[in-house]
Short mmCIF file of C-alpha atoms and ligand atoms in Angstrom, two decimals:
data_model
loop_
_atom_site.label_atom_id
_atom_site.label_comp_id
_atom_site.label_asym_id
_atom_site.label_seq_id
_atom_site.Cartn_x
_atom_site.Cartn_y
_atom_site.Cartn_z
CA MET A 148 0.00 0.00 0.00
CA LEU A 149 2.61 2.56 1.07
CA ALA A 150 5.16 1.81 -1.63
CA ALA A 151 2.67 2.71 -4.37
CA ALA A 152 1.37 5.74 -2.46
CA VAL A 153 4.78 7.34 -2.08
CA ARG A 154 6.31 6.28 -5.41
CA ASP A 155 6.18 9.76 -6.93
CA LEU A 156 7.27 11.77 -3.90
CA PRO A 157 10.31 13.99 -4.36
CA PRO A 158 13.36 13.22 -2.24
CA GLY A 159 14.24 15.20 0.85
CA LEU A 160 10.78 15.63 2.40
CA ARG A 161 10.62 16.27 6.12
CA THR A 162 8.17 14.14 8.05
CA ARG A 163 7.71 13.71 11.78
CA PHE A 164 6.87 11.34 14.59
CA ALA A 165 5.00 13.36 17.21
CA PRO A 166 3.88 11.39 20.28
CA ALA A 167 2.26 12.96 23.32
CA PRO A 168 3.82 11.69 26.58
CA THR A 169 0.47 11.00 28.23
CA GLY A 170 1.09 7.26 28.58
CA TYR A 171 3.35 4.46 27.40
CA LEU A 172 3.90 3.83 23.70
CA HIS A 173 1.68 1.07 22.35
CA LEU A 174 1.57 -0.97 19.15
CA GLY A 175 -0.42 1.78 17.39
CA HIS A 176 2.52 4.14 17.84
CA VAL A 177 4.88 1.52 16.50
CA ALA A 178 2.68 1.09 13.42
CA ASN A 179 2.84 4.86 12.85
CA ALA A 180 6.60 4.86 13.41
CA VAL A 181 7.04 2.02 10.90
CA ALA A 182 5.10 4.09 8.34
CA VAL A 183 6.98 7.34 9.12
CA TRP A 184 10.48 5.83 9.09
CA GLY A 185 9.62 3.49 6.21
CA VAL A 186 8.41 6.30 3.93
CA ALA A 187 11.37 8.50 4.87
CA ARG A 188 13.76 5.68 4.09
CA VAL A 189 12.33 4.77 0.67
CA THR A 190 11.94 8.40 -0.44
CA GLY A 191 15.18 9.79 0.96
CA GLY A 192 13.31 11.97 3.47
CA GLN A 193 14.02 12.96 7.05
CA VAL A 194 12.29 12.10 10.30
CA ILE A 195 11.88 14.77 12.95
CA LEU A 196 10.94 13.64 16.46
CA ARG A 197 8.67 16.08 18.30
CA ILE A 198 7.46 15.70 21.86
CA GLU A 199 3.87 16.96 21.91
CA ASP A 200 3.60 17.80 25.58
CA HIS A 201 1.35 20.84 25.27
CA ASP A 202 -1.07 19.49 27.88
CA ARG A 203 0.58 20.13 31.23
CA GLN A 204 -2.05 18.26 33.20
CA ARG A 205 -1.80 15.00 31.26
CA CYS A 206 1.85 14.81 30.17
CA ARG A 207 4.48 13.36 32.51
CA PRO A 208 8.28 13.38 32.30
CA GLU A 209 8.40 9.65 33.10
CA TYR A 210 6.28 8.89 30.03
CA GLU A 211 8.62 11.03 27.95
CA THR A 212 11.65 9.13 29.23
CA ALA A 213 9.88 5.82 28.58
CA LEU A 214 8.97 6.76 25.04
CA LEU A 215 12.56 7.76 24.27
CA ASP A 216 13.74 4.45 25.74
CA ASP A 217 11.20 2.52 23.67
CA LEU A 218 12.12 4.29 20.42
CA GLU A 219 15.78 3.55 21.04
CA ALA A 220 15.04 -0.08 21.88
CA LEU A 221 13.01 -0.46 18.68
CA GLY A 222 15.72 1.13 16.56
CA PHE A 223 13.78 4.27 15.56
CA GLU A 224 16.50 6.91 15.49
CA PRO A 225 15.28 10.30 14.18
CA ASP A 226 17.35 12.46 11.85
CA GLU A 227 16.55 15.39 14.17
CA PRO A 228 17.21 15.77 17.03
CA PRO A 229 19.52 13.11 18.48
CA ILE A 230 17.41 11.24 21.06
CA GLY A 231 20.00 12.00 23.73
CA SER A 232 19.34 15.74 23.37
CA LEU A 233 15.76 15.19 24.54
CA ARG A 234 16.74 13.58 27.80
CA PRO A 235 15.33 15.53 30.77
CA GLY A 236 16.90 18.73 31.94
CA VAL A 237 17.83 20.33 28.64
CA PRO A 238 15.29 22.61 26.91
CA SER A 239 14.75 21.66 23.28
CA PRO A 240 13.14 23.24 20.22
CA TYR A 241 11.64 19.79 19.61
CA ARG A 242 9.63 19.76 22.85
CA GLN A 243 6.45 21.85 22.91
CA ARG A 244 6.68 22.73 26.59
CA ASP A 245 9.97 24.52 25.88
CA ASN A 246 8.65 26.63 23.01
CA GLU A 247 6.19 29.05 24.50
CA PRO A 248 7.46 31.99 22.35
CA ALA A 249 6.67 30.14 19.10
CA TYR A 250 3.01 29.76 20.09
CA ALA A 251 2.78 33.30 21.46
CA THR A 252 4.14 34.65 18.16
CA ALA A 253 1.66 32.60 16.13
CA LEU A 254 -1.16 33.78 18.39
CA ALA A 255 -0.11 37.39 17.79
CA LEU A 256 -0.35 36.80 14.02
CA LEU A 257 -3.93 35.59 14.41
CA ASP A 258 -4.68 38.44 16.81
CA GLU A 259 -3.49 41.04 14.30
CA ARG A 260 -6.28 39.81 12.06
CA GLY A 261 -8.84 39.74 14.87
CA LEU A 262 -9.28 35.98 14.60
CA VAL A 263 -9.00 34.90 18.24
CA TYR A 264 -11.94 35.01 20.62
CA ALA A 265 -12.77 33.79 24.11
CA CYS A 266 -15.42 31.11 24.47
CA ASP A 267 -17.17 30.04 27.66
CA CYS A 268 -19.04 27.07 26.21
CA SER A 269 -18.88 24.14 28.59
CA ARG A 270 -19.98 20.55 28.27
CA SER A 271 -23.48 21.63 29.29
CA THR A 272 -23.64 24.17 26.44
CA PHE A 273 -23.15 21.26 24.07
CA THR A 274 -25.68 18.98 25.81
CA THR A 275 -28.28 21.74 25.95
CA TRP A 276 -27.81 22.31 22.22
CA PHE A 277 -28.20 18.57 21.63
CA ALA A 278 -31.40 18.43 23.68
CA ARG A 279 -32.86 21.38 21.78
CA HIS A 280 -31.91 20.23 18.26
CA GLY A 281 -31.96 16.44 18.54
CA ARG A 282 -28.40 16.05 17.17
CA PRO A 283 -24.91 16.84 18.36
CA TRP A 284 -23.75 20.36 17.66
CA SER A 285 -21.62 20.86 14.56
CA GLY A 286 -20.84 23.77 12.30
CA SER A 287 -18.71 26.87 12.36
CA GLY A 288 -17.93 28.85 15.50
CA CYS A 289 -19.17 27.29 18.74
CA PRO A 290 -22.65 26.45 20.05
CA GLY A 291 -22.77 29.55 22.24
CA GLY A 292 -22.00 31.95 19.38
CA CYS A 293 -19.06 33.31 21.40
CA ALA A 294 -17.29 34.79 18.35
CA THR A 295 -19.54 37.84 18.56
CA ARG A 296 -19.92 38.05 22.36
CA ARG A 297 -16.57 39.73 22.99
CA LEU A 298 -15.89 37.91 26.27
CA ALA A 299 -12.75 38.93 28.15
CA ARG A 300 -9.86 36.67 27.23
CA GLU A 301 -8.27 37.18 30.65
CA GLU A 302 -11.28 35.61 32.36
CA SER A 303 -10.27 32.31 33.97
CA GLY A 304 -11.82 29.16 32.58
CA VAL A 305 -12.40 30.45 29.05
CA THR A 306 -11.14 28.71 25.92
CA TRP A 307 -9.52 30.74 23.16
CA ARG A 308 -10.65 29.78 19.68
CA ALA A 309 -9.45 30.75 16.23
CA ALA A 310 -12.14 31.86 13.80
CA LEU A 311 -11.41 29.78 10.70
CA GLY A 312 -14.09 31.11 8.36
CA GLY A 313 -16.07 29.05 5.85
CA GLY A 314 -15.21 27.55 2.50
CA SER A 315 -13.38 24.36 1.75
CA GLU A 316 -9.92 22.90 2.36
CA GLY A 317 -9.88 19.64 0.47
CA TRP A 318 -6.62 17.79 -0.10
CA THR A 319 -5.30 14.77 -1.97
CA ASP A 320 -4.34 12.20 0.61
CA LEU A 321 -1.48 9.96 -0.49
CA VAL A 322 -3.41 6.84 0.56
CA LEU A 323 -7.06 7.87 0.44
CA GLY A 324 -7.04 10.17 -2.61
CA LEU A 325 -9.13 13.28 -2.97
CA ARG A 326 -10.73 14.30 0.33
CA PRO A 327 -13.30 17.05 0.69
CA GLY A 328 -12.67 19.29 3.65
CA GLU A 329 -14.80 21.70 5.62
CA PRO A 330 -12.45 23.49 8.01
CA SER A 331 -15.25 24.57 10.30
CA ALA A 332 -17.32 21.37 10.33
CA GLY A 333 -16.23 20.67 13.87
CA GLY A 334 -16.40 24.29 15.01
CA ASP A 335 -13.58 26.75 15.49
CA PRO A 336 -10.58 24.93 16.99
CA PRO A 337 -9.34 25.85 20.44
CA VAL A 338 -5.97 27.58 20.49
CA ARG A 339 -5.68 27.61 24.27
CA ASP A 340 -7.81 25.46 26.55
CA ARG A 341 -9.60 26.58 29.69
CA HIS A 342 -6.66 25.45 31.85
CA GLY A 343 -4.31 27.75 29.96
CA ASN A 344 -2.62 25.03 27.85
CA TRP A 345 -1.88 25.61 24.20
CA THR A 346 -3.84 22.94 22.34
CA TYR A 347 -2.89 20.10 20.01
CA ALA A 348 -4.94 21.75 17.22
CA PHE A 349 -2.80 24.87 17.43
CA CYS A 350 0.67 23.57 18.35
CA VAL A 351 0.71 20.92 15.65
CA VAL A 352 0.13 23.52 12.94
CA VAL A 353 2.67 25.98 14.39
CA ASP A 354 5.27 23.23 14.74
CA ASP A 355 4.73 21.67 11.31
CA LEU A 356 5.27 25.16 9.91
CA ARG A 357 8.31 26.21 11.96
CA GLN A 358 10.00 22.82 11.59
CA GLY A 359 9.51 22.77 7.83
CA ILE A 360 7.42 19.59 7.89
CA ASP A 361 6.09 18.97 4.41
CA LEU A 362 4.84 15.40 4.79
CA VAL A 363 2.47 14.43 7.59
CA ILE A 364 2.09 10.66 8.09
CA ARG A 365 -0.43 9.65 10.72
CA GLY A 366 -3.40 7.44 11.55
CA GLU A 367 -6.78 8.02 10.00
CA ASP A 368 -8.31 9.01 13.35
CA LEU A 369 -7.00 12.49 12.51
CA LEU A 370 -8.67 12.74 9.10
CA ASP A 371 -11.41 15.02 10.38
CA ALA A 372 -8.87 17.38 11.95
CA THR A 373 -7.02 17.92 8.68
CA PRO A 374 -9.13 20.61 6.95
CA ALA A 375 -8.95 22.86 10.03
CA GLN A 376 -5.19 22.31 10.23
CA ILE A 377 -4.78 23.25 6.57
CA ARG A 378 -6.84 26.41 7.05
CA LEU A 379 -5.01 27.39 10.23
CA SER A 380 -1.67 26.93 8.50
CA ARG A 381 -2.79 29.28 5.73
CA LEU A 382 -3.92 31.86 8.28
CA LEU A 383 -0.44 31.64 9.81
CA GLY A 384 1.12 32.42 6.45
CA ARG A 385 1.87 28.97 5.04
CA ALA A 386 1.56 29.11 1.25
CA GLU A 387 1.43 25.35 0.60
CA PRO A 388 0.05 22.94 3.20
CA PRO A 389 2.07 19.78 3.84
CA ARG A 390 1.25 16.56 2.00
CA PHE A 391 -0.85 14.20 4.09
CA LEU A 392 -0.81 10.43 4.31
CA HIS A 393 -3.36 8.84 6.64
CA HIS A 394 -2.91 5.13 7.30
CA PRO A 395 -5.28 2.60 8.93
CA LEU A 396 -5.28 2.20 12.71
CA ILE A 397 -4.73 -0.94 14.69
CA ARG A 398 -8.13 -1.90 15.98
CA ARG A 399 -9.02 -3.89 19.06
CA PRO A 400 -11.14 -6.99 18.48
CA ASP A 401 -14.24 -4.88 19.27
CA GLY A 402 -13.30 -2.42 16.51
CA ARG A 403 -12.21 0.41 18.77
CA LYS A 404 -8.80 1.95 18.25
CA LEU A 405 -5.98 1.05 20.59
CA SER A 406 -5.27 3.52 23.33
CA LYS A 407 -2.52 4.03 25.85
CA ALA A 408 -4.88 2.52 28.41
CA ASP A 409 -4.63 -0.84 26.66
CA GLY A 410 -1.76 -2.00 28.83
CA ALA A 411 -1.49 -5.34 27.06
CA THR A 412 0.04 -3.59 24.08
CA ALA A 413 2.39 -1.25 25.96
CA ILE A 414 5.73 -1.59 24.22
CA ARG A 415 7.81 -1.47 27.36
CA GLU A 416 5.90 -4.43 28.80
CA LEU A 417 6.20 -6.42 25.59
CA LEU A 418 9.94 -5.72 25.48
CA GLN A 419 10.31 -6.61 29.15
CA ALA A 420 8.45 -9.84 28.47
CA GLY A 421 11.18 -10.72 25.99
CA GLU A 422 9.53 -9.80 22.68
CA ALA A 423 12.14 -8.99 20.03
CA PRO A 424 12.06 -5.44 18.62
CA ALA A 425 11.97 -6.75 15.03
CA VAL A 426 8.96 -8.93 15.85
CA LEU A 427 7.10 -5.99 17.41
CA ARG A 428 7.85 -3.80 14.41
CA SER A 429 6.57 -6.36 11.93
CA ARG A 430 3.53 -7.24 14.04
CA ALA A 431 2.55 -3.56 14.13
CA ALA A 432 3.20 -3.15 10.40
CA GLU A 433 1.09 -6.20 9.53
CA ALA A 434 -1.76 -4.99 11.71
CA ILE A 435 -2.19 -1.92 9.48
CA GLY A 436 -1.63 -3.75 6.23
CA LEU A 437 2.04 -2.87 5.77
CA GLY A 438 3.39 -6.34 6.40
N1 LIG B 614 0.49 14.04 19.27
C1 LIG B 614 -0.46 13.54 18.33
C2 LIG B 614 -0.86 12.14 18.74
O1 LIG B 614 -0.12 11.49 19.48
C3 LIG B 614 0.12 13.55 16.94
C4 LIG B 614 -0.91 13.79 15.92
C5 LIG B 614 -0.37 14.11 14.55
O2 LIG B 614 0.44 13.33 14.03
O3 LIG B 614 -0.78 15.12 14.00
O4 LIG B 614 -1.91 11.67 18.33
#
């Protein structure tokens, strides 16, 4: 599947592996790593490792250390940065927690255009909307119409959202082909959450831009997030969005996707139980049809 999908890619593309240290790496991560490193190897591209620890409540240094250990044990060495440079104690441009100014600068760009607003919608705003309309809320903005309410951004507990506007942001996925894309189908993405964390939706776009990532390889659970990411990247001044390749996910027997809570597939446990790295890599690859 992948060989045909990436046959015509130019050499020298920059792709990335971008785990969030909110738990231990599992087989799903290994499947993604096999795809990322595999495509980079056959196309002469580069792999950038990025620690996506934007969420200060959920990320833990011990998970970060464990994920670096697991990547080393499995033989996934990035082209940038050397894994050793991400060991605790040294700030790194490849770790989101250490790059506050990059997000503040991107926020200022959106602010100059009046695109950031405070939103006080809570879970109950969404459930009330559901009860009233008989379907979950979707569409542009947010259910409370906060874009026009001019709430104070300094207020505690408010989310900051970026107004993406309407229109379409379709793309040609390297595996799935032409995909239609409504950037605001899921509402305006949060830039900063109500706890004061920069969000995944925002950081991933800022980082793909500042790190020169031009090939995004990830699981298809993020398909729906792609149009908003393309639009946000344009609003931040990116002329050409990256290429996207979305691959299948490893599913549990009940069809749900694997999560870090599925301890049985935690890589560190499998390695400790004596599984060989090469066997884990090929088991993960086979599970998403790359075997
Ligand atoms: N940190 C994200 C995750 O672990 C990466 C998503 C992406 O590749 O855009 O799901």
